[in-house]
Short mmCIF file of C-alpha atoms in Angstrom, two decimals:
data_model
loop_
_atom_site.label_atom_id
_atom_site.label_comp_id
_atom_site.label_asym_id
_atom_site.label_seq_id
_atom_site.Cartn_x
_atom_site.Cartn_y
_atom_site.Cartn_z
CA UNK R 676 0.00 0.00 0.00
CA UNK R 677 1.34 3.26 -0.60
CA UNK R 678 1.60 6.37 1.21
CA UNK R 679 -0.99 8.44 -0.44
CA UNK R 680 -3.27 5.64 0.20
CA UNK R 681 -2.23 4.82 3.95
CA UNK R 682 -2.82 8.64 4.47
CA UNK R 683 -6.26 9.04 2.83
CA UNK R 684 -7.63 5.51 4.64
CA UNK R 685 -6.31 7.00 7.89
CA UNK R 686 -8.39 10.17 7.45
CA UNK R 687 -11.33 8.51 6.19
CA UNK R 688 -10.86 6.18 9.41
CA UNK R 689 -10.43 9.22 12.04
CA UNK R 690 -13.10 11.08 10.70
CA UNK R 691 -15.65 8.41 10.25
CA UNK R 692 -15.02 7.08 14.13
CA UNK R 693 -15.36 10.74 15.06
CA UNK R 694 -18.69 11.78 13.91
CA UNK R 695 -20.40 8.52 12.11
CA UNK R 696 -24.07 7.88 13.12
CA UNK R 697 -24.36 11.66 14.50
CA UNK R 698 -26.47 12.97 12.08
CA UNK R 699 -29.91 12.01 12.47
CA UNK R 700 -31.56 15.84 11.56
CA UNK R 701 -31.27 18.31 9.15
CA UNK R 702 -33.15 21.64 9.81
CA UNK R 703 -36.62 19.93 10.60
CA UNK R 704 -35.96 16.71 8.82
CA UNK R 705 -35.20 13.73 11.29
CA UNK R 706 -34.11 10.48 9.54
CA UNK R 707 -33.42 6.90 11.66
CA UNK R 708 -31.09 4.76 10.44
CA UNK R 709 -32.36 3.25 6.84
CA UNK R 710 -34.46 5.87 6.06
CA UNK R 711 -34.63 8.50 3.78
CA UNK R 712 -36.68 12.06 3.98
CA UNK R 713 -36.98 14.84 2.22
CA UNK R 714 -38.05 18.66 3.12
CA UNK R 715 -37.07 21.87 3.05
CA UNK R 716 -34.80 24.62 4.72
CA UNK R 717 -36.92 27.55 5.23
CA UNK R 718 -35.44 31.08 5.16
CA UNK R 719 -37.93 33.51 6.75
CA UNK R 720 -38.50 36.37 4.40
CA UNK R 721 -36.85 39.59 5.40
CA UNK R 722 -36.28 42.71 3.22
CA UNK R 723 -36.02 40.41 -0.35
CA UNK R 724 -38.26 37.77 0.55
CA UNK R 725 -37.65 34.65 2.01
CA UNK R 726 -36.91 31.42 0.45
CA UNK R 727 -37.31 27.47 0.38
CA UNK R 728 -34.05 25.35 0.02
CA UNK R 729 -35.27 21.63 -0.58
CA UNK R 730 -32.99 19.31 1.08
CA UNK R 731 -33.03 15.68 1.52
CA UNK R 732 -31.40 14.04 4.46
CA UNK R 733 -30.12 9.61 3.87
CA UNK R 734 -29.58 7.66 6.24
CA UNK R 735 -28.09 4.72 5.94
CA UNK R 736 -28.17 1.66 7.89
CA UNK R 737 -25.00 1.01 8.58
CA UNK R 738 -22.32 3.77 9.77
CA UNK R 739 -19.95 5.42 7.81
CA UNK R 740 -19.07 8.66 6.79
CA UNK R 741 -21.63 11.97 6.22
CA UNK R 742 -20.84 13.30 2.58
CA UNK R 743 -22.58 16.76 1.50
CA UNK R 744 -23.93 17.51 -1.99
CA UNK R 745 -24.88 20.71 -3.01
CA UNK R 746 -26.17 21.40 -6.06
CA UNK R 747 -27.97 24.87 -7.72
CA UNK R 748 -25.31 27.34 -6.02
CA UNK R 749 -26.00 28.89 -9.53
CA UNK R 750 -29.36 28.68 -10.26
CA UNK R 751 -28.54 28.38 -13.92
CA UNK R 752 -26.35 25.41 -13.94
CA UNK R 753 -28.67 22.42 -14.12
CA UNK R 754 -26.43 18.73 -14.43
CA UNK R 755 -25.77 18.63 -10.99
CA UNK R 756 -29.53 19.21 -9.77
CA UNK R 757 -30.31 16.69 -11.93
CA UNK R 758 -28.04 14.36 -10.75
CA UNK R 759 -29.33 14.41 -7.05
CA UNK R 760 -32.55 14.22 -8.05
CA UNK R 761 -31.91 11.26 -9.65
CA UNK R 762 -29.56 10.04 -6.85
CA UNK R 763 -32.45 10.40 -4.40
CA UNK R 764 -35.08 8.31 -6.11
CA UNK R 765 -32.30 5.53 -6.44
CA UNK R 766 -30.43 5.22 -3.40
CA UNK R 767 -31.56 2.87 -1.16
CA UNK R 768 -30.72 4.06 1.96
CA UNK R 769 -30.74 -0.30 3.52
CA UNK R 770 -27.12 -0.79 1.84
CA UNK R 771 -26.06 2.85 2.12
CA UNK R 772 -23.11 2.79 4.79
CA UNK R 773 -22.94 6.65 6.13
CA UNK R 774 -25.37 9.49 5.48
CA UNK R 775 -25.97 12.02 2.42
CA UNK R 776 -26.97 15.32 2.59
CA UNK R 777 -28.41 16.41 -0.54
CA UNK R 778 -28.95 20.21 -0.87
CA UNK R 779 -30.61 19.82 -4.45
CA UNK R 780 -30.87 23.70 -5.30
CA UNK R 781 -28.85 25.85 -3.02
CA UNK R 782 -30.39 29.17 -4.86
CA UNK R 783 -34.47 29.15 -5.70
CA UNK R 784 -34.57 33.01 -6.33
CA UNK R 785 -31.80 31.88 -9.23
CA UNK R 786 -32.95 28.80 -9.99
CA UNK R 787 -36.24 30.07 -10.73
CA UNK R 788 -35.61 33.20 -11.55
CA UNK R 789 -33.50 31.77 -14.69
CA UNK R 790 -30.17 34.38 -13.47
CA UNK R 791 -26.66 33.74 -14.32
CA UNK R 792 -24.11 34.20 -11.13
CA UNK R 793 -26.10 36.13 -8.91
CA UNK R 794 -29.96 36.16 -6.96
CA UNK R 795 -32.23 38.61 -8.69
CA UNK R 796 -33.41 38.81 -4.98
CA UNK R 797 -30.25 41.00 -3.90
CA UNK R 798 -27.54 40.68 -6.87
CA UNK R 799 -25.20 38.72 -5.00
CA UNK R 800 -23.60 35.55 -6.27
CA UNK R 801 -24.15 32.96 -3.42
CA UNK R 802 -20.90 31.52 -4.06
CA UNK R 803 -19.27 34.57 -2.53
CA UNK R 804 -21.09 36.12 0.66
CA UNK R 805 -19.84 32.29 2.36
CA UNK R 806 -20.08 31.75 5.86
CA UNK R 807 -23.25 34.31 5.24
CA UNK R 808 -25.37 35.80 8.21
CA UNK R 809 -28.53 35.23 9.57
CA UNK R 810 -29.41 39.15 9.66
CA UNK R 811 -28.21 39.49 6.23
CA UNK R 812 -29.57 40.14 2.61
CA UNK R 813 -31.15 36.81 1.04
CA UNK R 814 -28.16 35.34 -0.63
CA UNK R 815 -26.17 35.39 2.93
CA UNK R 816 -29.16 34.49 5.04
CA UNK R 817 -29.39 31.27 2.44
CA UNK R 818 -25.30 30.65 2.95
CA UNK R 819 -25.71 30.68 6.82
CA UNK R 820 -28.17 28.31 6.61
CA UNK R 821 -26.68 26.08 4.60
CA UNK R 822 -22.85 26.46 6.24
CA UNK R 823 -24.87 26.00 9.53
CA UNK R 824 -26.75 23.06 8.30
CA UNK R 825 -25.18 21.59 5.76
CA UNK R 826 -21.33 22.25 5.57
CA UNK R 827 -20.57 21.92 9.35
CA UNK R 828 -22.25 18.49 9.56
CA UNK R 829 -20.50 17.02 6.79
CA UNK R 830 -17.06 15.01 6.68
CA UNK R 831 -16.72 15.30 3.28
CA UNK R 832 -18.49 17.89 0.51
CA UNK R 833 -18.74 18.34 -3.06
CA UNK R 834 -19.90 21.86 -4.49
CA UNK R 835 -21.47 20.65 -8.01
CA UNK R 836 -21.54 23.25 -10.63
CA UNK R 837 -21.63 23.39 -14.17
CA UNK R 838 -20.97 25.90 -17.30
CA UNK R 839 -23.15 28.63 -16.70
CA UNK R 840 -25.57 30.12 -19.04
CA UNK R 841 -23.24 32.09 -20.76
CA UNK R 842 -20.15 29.28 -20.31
CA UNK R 843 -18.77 27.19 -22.91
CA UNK R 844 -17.02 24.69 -20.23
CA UNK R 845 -14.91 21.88 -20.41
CA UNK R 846 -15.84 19.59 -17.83
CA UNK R 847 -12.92 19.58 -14.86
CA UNK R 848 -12.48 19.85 -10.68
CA UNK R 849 -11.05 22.09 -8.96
CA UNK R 850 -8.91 20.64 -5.98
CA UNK R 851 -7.65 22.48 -3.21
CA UNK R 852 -4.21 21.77 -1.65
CA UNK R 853 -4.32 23.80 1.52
CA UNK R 854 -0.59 21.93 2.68
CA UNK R 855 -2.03 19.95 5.85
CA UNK R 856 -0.99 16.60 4.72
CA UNK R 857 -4.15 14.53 5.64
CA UNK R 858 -6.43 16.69 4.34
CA UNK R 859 -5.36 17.51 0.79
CA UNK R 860 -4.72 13.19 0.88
CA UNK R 861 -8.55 12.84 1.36
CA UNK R 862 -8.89 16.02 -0.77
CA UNK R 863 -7.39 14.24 -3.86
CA UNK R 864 -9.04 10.74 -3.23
CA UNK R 865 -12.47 12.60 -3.53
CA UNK R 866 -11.04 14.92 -7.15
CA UNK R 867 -9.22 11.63 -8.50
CA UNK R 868 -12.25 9.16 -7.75
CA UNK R 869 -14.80 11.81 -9.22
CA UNK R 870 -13.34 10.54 -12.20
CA UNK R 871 -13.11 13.88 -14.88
CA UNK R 872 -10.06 13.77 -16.81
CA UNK R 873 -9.41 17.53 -15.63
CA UNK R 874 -8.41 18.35 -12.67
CA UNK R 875 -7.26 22.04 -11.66
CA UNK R 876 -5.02 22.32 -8.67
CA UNK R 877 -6.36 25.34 -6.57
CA UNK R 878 -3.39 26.72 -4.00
CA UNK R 879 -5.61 29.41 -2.41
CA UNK R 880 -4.84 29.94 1.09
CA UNK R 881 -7.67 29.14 3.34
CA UNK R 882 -9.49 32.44 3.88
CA UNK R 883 -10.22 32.77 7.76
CA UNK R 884 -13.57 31.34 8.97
CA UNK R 885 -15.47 34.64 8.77
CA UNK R 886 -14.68 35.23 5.59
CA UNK R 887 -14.34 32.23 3.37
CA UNK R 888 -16.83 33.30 0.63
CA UNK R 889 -17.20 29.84 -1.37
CA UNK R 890 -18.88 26.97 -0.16
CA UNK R 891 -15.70 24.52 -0.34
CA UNK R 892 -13.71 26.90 1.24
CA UNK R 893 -15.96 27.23 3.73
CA UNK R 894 -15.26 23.22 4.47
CA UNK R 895 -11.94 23.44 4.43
CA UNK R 896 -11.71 26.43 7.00
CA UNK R 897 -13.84 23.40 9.16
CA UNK R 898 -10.64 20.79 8.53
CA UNK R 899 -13.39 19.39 6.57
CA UNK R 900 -12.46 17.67 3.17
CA UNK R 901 -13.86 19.10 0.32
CA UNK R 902 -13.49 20.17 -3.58
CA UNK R 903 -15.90 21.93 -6.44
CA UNK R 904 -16.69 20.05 -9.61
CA UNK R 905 -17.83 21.63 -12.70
CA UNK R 906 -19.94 19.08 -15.68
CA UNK R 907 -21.88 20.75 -18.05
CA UNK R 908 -22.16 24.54 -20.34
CA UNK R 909 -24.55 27.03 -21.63
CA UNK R 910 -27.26 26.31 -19.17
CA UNK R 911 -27.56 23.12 -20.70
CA UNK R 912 -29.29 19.87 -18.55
CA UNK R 913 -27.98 17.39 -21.26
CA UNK R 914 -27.48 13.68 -20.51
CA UNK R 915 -23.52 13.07 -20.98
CA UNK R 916 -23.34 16.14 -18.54
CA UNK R 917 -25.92 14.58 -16.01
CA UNK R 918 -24.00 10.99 -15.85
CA UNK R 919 -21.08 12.63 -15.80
CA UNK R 920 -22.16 14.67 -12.42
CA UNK R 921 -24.16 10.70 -11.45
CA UNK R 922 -21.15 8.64 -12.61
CA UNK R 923 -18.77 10.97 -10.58
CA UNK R 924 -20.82 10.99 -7.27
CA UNK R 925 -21.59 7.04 -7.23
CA UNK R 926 -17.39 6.11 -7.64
CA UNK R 927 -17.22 8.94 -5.02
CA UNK R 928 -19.28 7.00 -2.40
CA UNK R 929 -17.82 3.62 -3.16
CA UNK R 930 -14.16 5.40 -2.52
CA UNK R 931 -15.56 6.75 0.66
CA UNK R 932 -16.64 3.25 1.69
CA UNK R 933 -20.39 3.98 1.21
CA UNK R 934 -21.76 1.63 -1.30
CA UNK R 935 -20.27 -1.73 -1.88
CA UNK R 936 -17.58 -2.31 -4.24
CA UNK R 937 -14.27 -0.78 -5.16
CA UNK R 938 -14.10 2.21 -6.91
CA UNK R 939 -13.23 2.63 -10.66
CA UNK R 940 -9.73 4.01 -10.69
CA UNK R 941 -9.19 7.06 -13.22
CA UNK R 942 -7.63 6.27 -16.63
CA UNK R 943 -5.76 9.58 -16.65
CA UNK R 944 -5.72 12.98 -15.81
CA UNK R 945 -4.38 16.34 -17.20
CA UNK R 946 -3.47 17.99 -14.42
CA UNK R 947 -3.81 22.17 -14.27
CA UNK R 948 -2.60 24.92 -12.47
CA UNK R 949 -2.59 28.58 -12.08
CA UNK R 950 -5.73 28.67 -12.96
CA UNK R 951 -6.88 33.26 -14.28
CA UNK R 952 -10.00 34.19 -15.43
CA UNK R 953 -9.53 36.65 -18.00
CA UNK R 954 -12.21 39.57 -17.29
CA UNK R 955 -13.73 42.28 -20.23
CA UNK R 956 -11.79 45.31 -19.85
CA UNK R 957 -15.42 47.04 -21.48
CA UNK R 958 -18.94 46.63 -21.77
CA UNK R 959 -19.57 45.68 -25.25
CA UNK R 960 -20.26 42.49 -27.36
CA UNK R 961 -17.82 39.75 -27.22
CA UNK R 962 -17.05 37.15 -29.94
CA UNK R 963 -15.12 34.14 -28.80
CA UNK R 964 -12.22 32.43 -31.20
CA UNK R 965 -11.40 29.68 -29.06
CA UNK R 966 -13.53 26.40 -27.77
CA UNK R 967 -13.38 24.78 -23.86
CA UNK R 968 -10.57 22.89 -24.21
CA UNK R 969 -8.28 23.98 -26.71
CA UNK R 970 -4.99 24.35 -26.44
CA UNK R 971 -3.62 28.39 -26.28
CA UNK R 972 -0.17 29.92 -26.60
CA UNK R 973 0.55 32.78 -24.66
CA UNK R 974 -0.63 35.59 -26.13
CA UNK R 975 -3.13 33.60 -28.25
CA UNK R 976 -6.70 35.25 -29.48
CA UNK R 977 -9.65 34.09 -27.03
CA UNK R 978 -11.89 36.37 -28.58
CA UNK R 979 -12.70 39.69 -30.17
CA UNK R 980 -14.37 42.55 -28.49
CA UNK R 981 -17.16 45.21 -30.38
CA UNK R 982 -19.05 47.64 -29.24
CA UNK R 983 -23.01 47.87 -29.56
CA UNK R 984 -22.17 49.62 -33.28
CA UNK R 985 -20.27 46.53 -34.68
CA UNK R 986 -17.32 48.67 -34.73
CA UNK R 987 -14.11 46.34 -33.53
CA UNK R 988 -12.64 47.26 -30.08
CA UNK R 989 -9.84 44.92 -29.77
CA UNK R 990 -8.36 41.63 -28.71
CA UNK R 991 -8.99 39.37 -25.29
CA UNK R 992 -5.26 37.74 -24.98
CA UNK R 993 -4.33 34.55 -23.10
CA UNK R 994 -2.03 35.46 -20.82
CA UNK R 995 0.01 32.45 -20.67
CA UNK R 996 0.07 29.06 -22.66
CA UNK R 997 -2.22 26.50 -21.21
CA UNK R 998 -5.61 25.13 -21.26
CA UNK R 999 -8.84 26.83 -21.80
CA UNK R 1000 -11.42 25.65 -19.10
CA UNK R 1001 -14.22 27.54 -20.08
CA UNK R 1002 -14.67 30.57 -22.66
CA UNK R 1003 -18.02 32.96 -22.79
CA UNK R 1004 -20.05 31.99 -25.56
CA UNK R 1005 -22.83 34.39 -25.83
CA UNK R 1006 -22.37 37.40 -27.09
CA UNK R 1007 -22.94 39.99 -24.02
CA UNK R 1008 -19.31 41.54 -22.33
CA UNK R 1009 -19.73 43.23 -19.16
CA UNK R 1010 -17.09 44.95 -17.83
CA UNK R 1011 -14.99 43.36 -14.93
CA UNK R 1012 -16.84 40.09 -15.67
CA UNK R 1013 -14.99 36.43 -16.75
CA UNK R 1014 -15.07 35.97 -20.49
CA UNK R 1015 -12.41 33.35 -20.12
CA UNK R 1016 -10.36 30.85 -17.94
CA UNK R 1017 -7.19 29.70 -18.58
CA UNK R 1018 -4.76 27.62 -16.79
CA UNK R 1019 -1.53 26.06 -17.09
CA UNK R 1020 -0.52 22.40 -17.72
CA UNK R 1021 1.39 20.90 -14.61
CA UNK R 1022 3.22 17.65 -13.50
CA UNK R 1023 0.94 15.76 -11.17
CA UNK R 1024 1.50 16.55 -7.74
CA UNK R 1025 3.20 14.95 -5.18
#
C-alpha cells in the first residue's frame, strides 16, 4: 500500500469514528437509520423575501461517513440538480453505509428566476457572501443556513456546478491543496475518484472562517475535506453532462466506503494549475475564437471585443500558454466580468 493511500484511509478512518451515526436531523428533517426524507430549509423572508431550500437528508443503515452535496449554487447550472434528483429516487438508503446530505438547489430566487451568477433577490452571487449571516440580505441568510446546516455536519463535501448560461465549459475539478498533509490526501481521493479527466489544482490559502466566501472553502476552513466540480455549459441539462455529475458521485461513495464495491480508478488525468480568469476590460459584445478545451499559446486570441455599433474594439489575450477551461459563448461583455479561464498544464502533484 502506498503512502498516499495509507494517508487518505487513515483520514477517512479518524473522521468516520469521530462523527459517524451523528447525524440524524437536518433543519426539521429527522431520519433513523435506513431511512430517507426529504423537506425543506426555510429562510424567513426579510427585506427580499424569504426562500425554500429543498434538502433531503439519507440515512443509511449502517455507519460510515456523512458526505454533502450541493447542487444549484447557480441557479442556472442544471447537471448537478439533476443528478441528485436522480440520486435520491435511487439510493436505497438499507445498503447505504454513512449518510448524504443532498442540498438539491442551493439558490431558488436563481434557480427560478432563470439568473446567471447572482440572486435577482439581492444581486449577489451565493458563491461569494460564504459563511453568510442570519441578519443578512437573502443570498447570505441562504449561505448561513446552509454552512450552519449543511457544511458543518459534513465530513466530506462536493460543491457541483456546471458551465453557466453564458459558459462554454470543459468539464474539470477544482482541488484544493491547503498543505495539511491529511487533508489535501482525502482532498485528492475525492477529485481523482470523481473521475473527470481535468483536474485544476487550486493553492488558495484558506481564507479565515469569517470570511471564506465559497462553499468549499468554507469546508476546508472546518478541517473538513472538500473540492468543487464543474460538468456541463450554456445552461444546458444534457445527458452526458448529467452521468457525468451521477457517474462521478456514485465512484465517489464507493471510494468513501459507502456503497459496496471498489471504486473505478481514473484512466488519466491532465493535471492544471494557475488557474486566471480573463475579465472584459469594457462593456460591449464579445465574440469568442477559441472552444473549452483547446490548447492556447501565450498571447493567443480568445476572442474579439465590439461595441453595440459593430465597430471592432480589440483583442482578449491569453495570458500564458495552457488550457482553456471555459470561454463565454454568448455574445454579451460586461465589464470586470470572466469571459475566459485559462490555466496552465502541470506535472501531477506529489
Amino acid at each position: 500500500m502506498n503512502q498516499f493511500l495509507r494517508v487518505a484511509l487513515a483520514f477517512l478512518a479518524i473522521s468516520c469514528a469521530a462523527r459517524a451515526g451523528e447525524i440524524s436531523q437536518l433543519g426539521p428533517l429527522r431520519a433513523s437509520p435506513g431511512q430517507a426524507v426529504s423537506g425543506y430549509l426555510e429562510i424567513p423572508a426579510q427585506g427580499e423575501g424569504g426562500a425554500r431550500i429543498p434538502v433531503s437528508l439519507v440515512r443509511g443503515a449502517q455507519e460510515g461517513p456523512v458526505l454533502a452535496l450541493i447542487a444549484g449554487t447557480h441557479g442556472y447550472e442544471y447537471p448537478g440538480i439533476t443528478a441528485l434528483q436522480r440520486l435520491r429516487q435511487s439510493i436505497n438508503p438499507q445498503i447505504l453505509h454513512g449518510t448524504l446530505i443532498l442540498v438539491h438547489i442551493a439558490n431558488p430566487p436563481s434557480f427560478y428566476g432563470r439568473t446567471i451568477y447572482t440572486s435577482p433577490a439581492d444581486g449577489k452571487n451565493l458563491n461569494r457572501v460564504y459563511p453568510g449571516r442570519p441578519d443578512g440580505t437573502l443570498s447570505e441568510r441562504i449561505a448561513h443556513a446552509i454552512t450552519t446546516e449543511v457544511i458543518a455536519k459534513a465530513d466530506f463535501l462536493v460543491d457541483l456546478h456546471a458551465g453557466d448560461g453564458n459558459e462554454a465549459l470543459r468539464p474539470y475539478v477544482y482541488m484544493p491543496v491547503t498543505g495539511n498533509a491529511k487533508l489535501d490526501a482525502a482532498i485528492r481521493g475525492m477529485a481523482l475518484a470523481f473521475g473527470l479527466d481535468h483536474i485544476v489544482i487550486d493553492a488558495a490559502p484558506i481564507a479565515p472562517r469569517e470570511s471564506t466566501q465559497f462553499v468549499d472553502m468554507t469546508a476546508l476552513a472546518r478541517g473538513i475535506p472538500a473540492m468543487t466540480t464543474e460538468t456541463g455549459q450554456l445552461g444546458l441539462n444534457d445527458e452526458r453532462s448529467i452521468g457525468l455529475a451521477e457517474h462521478g458521485i456514485q465512484n465517489l461513495m464507493r471510494h468513501l466506503g459507502m456503497l459496496e464495491g471498489a471504486a473505478e480508478p481514473n484512466p488519466g488525468v491532465v493535471w492544471l494549475t494557475d488557474y486566471q480568469v480573463i475579465n472584459s476590460p469594457v462593456t460591449g459584445v464579445f465574440r469568442a475564437t477559441v472552444r473549452d478545451g483547446y490548447a492556447i499559446a501565450e498571447g493567443g486570441v480568445l476572442g474579439e471585443l465590439y461595441d453595440a455599433f459593430g465597430a471592432r474594439v480589440g483583442d482578449v489575450r491569453a495570458p500564458f500558454a495552457g488550457i482553456v477551461n471555459y470561454v463565454i459563448d454568448t455574445p454579451p461583455a460586461v465589464e470586470g466580468q470572466p469571459l475566459a479561464m485559462v490555466s496552465r498544464i502541470a506535472s501531477p502533484p506529489q
